[in-house]
Tab-separated table of C-alpha atoms in Angstrom:
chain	number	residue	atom	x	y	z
A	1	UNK	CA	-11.348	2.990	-5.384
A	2	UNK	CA	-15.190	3.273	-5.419
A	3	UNK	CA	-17.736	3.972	-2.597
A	4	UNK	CA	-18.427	0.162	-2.683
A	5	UNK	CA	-14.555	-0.230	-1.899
A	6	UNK	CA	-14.978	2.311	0.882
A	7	UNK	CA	-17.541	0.415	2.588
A	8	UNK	CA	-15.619	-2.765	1.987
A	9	UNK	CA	-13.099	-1.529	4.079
A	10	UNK	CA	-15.209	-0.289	6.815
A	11	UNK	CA	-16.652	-3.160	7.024
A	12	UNK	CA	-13.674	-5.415	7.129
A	13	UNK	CA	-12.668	-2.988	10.228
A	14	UNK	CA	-15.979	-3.258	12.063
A	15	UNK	CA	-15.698	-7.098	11.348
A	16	UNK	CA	-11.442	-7.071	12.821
A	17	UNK	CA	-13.083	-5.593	16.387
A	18	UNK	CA	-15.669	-7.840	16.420
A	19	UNK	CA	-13.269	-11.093	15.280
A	20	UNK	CA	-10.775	-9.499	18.189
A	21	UNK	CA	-12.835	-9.268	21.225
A	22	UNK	CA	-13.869	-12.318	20.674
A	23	UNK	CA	-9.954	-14.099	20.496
A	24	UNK	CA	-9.272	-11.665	23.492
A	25	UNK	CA	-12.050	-13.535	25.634
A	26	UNK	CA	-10.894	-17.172	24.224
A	27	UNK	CA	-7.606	-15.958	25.429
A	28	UNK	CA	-8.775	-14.969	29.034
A	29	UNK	CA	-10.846	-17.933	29.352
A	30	UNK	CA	-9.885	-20.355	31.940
A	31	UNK	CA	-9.004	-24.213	30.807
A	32	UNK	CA	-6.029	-24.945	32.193
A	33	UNK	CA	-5.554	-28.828	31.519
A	34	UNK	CA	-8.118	-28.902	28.958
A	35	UNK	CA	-6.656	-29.997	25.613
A	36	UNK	CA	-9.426	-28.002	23.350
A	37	UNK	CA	-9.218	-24.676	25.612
A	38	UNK	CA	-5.206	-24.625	24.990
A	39	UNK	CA	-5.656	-25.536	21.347
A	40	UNK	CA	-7.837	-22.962	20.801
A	41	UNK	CA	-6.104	-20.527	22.678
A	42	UNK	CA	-2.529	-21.507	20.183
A	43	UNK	CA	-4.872	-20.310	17.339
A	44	UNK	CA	-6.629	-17.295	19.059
A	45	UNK	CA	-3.147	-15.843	19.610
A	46	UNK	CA	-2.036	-16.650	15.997
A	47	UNK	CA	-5.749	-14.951	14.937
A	48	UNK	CA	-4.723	-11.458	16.378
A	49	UNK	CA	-1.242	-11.865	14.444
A	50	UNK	CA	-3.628	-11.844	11.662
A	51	UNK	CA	-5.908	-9.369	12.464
A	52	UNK	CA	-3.399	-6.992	12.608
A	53	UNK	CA	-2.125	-7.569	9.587
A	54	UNK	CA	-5.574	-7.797	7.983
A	55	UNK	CA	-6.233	-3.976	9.071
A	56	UNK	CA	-2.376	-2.940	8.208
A	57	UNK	CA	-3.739	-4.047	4.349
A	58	UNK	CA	-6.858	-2.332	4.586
A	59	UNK	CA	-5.049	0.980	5.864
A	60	UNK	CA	-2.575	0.313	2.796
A	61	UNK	CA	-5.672	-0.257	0.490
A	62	UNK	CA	-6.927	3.302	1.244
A	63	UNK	CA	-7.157	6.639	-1.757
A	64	UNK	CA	-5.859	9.820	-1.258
A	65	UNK	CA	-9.320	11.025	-1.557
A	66	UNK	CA	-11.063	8.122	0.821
A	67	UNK	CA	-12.651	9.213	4.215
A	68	UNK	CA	-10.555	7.958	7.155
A	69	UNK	CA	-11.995	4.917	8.854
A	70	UNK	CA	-11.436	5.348	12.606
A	71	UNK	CA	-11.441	2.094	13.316
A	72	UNK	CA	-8.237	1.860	11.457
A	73	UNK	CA	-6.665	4.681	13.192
A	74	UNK	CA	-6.790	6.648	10.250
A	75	UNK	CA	-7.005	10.482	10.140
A	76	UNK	CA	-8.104	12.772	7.018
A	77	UNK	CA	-4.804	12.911	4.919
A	78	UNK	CA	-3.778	16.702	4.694
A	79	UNK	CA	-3.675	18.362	1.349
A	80	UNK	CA	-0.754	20.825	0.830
A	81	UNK	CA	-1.971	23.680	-1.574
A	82	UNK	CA	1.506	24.729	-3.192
């Protein structure tokens, strides 16, 4: 995987917490009654299904010799000297 890669992926995972807050607030927004807010709340909740999943690839996509992307939850992997 290259730098470019790298960045890819931190970017993706900046982008995921952006795409998130923003579902979490259709979510919490009232409309009760309103045909639009409930239809767009059905796909908000089916968005952060996919957001998850999104970063689960990206945290699968990583090298063994990649920084960790906090966003991600990653830590450093450790290197056993044997």
């Amino acid at each position: 995987m290259t730098d470019e890669d790298w960045n890819r992926r931190r970017e993706a995972a900046e982008a995921a917490v952006d795409l998130r807050d923003v579902m979490v607030e259709i979510l919490s927004a009232p409309g009760e009654g309103d045909d639009d807010a409930t239809e767009a709340k059905r796909h908000a909740a089916v968005a952060l299904d996919g957001i998850e999943a999104a970063e689960e690839a990206l945290r699968l996509w990583r090298d063994i010799d990649e920084e960790a992307v906090e966003l991600l939850g990653e830590e450093p992997f450790e290197v056993s000297e044997e």
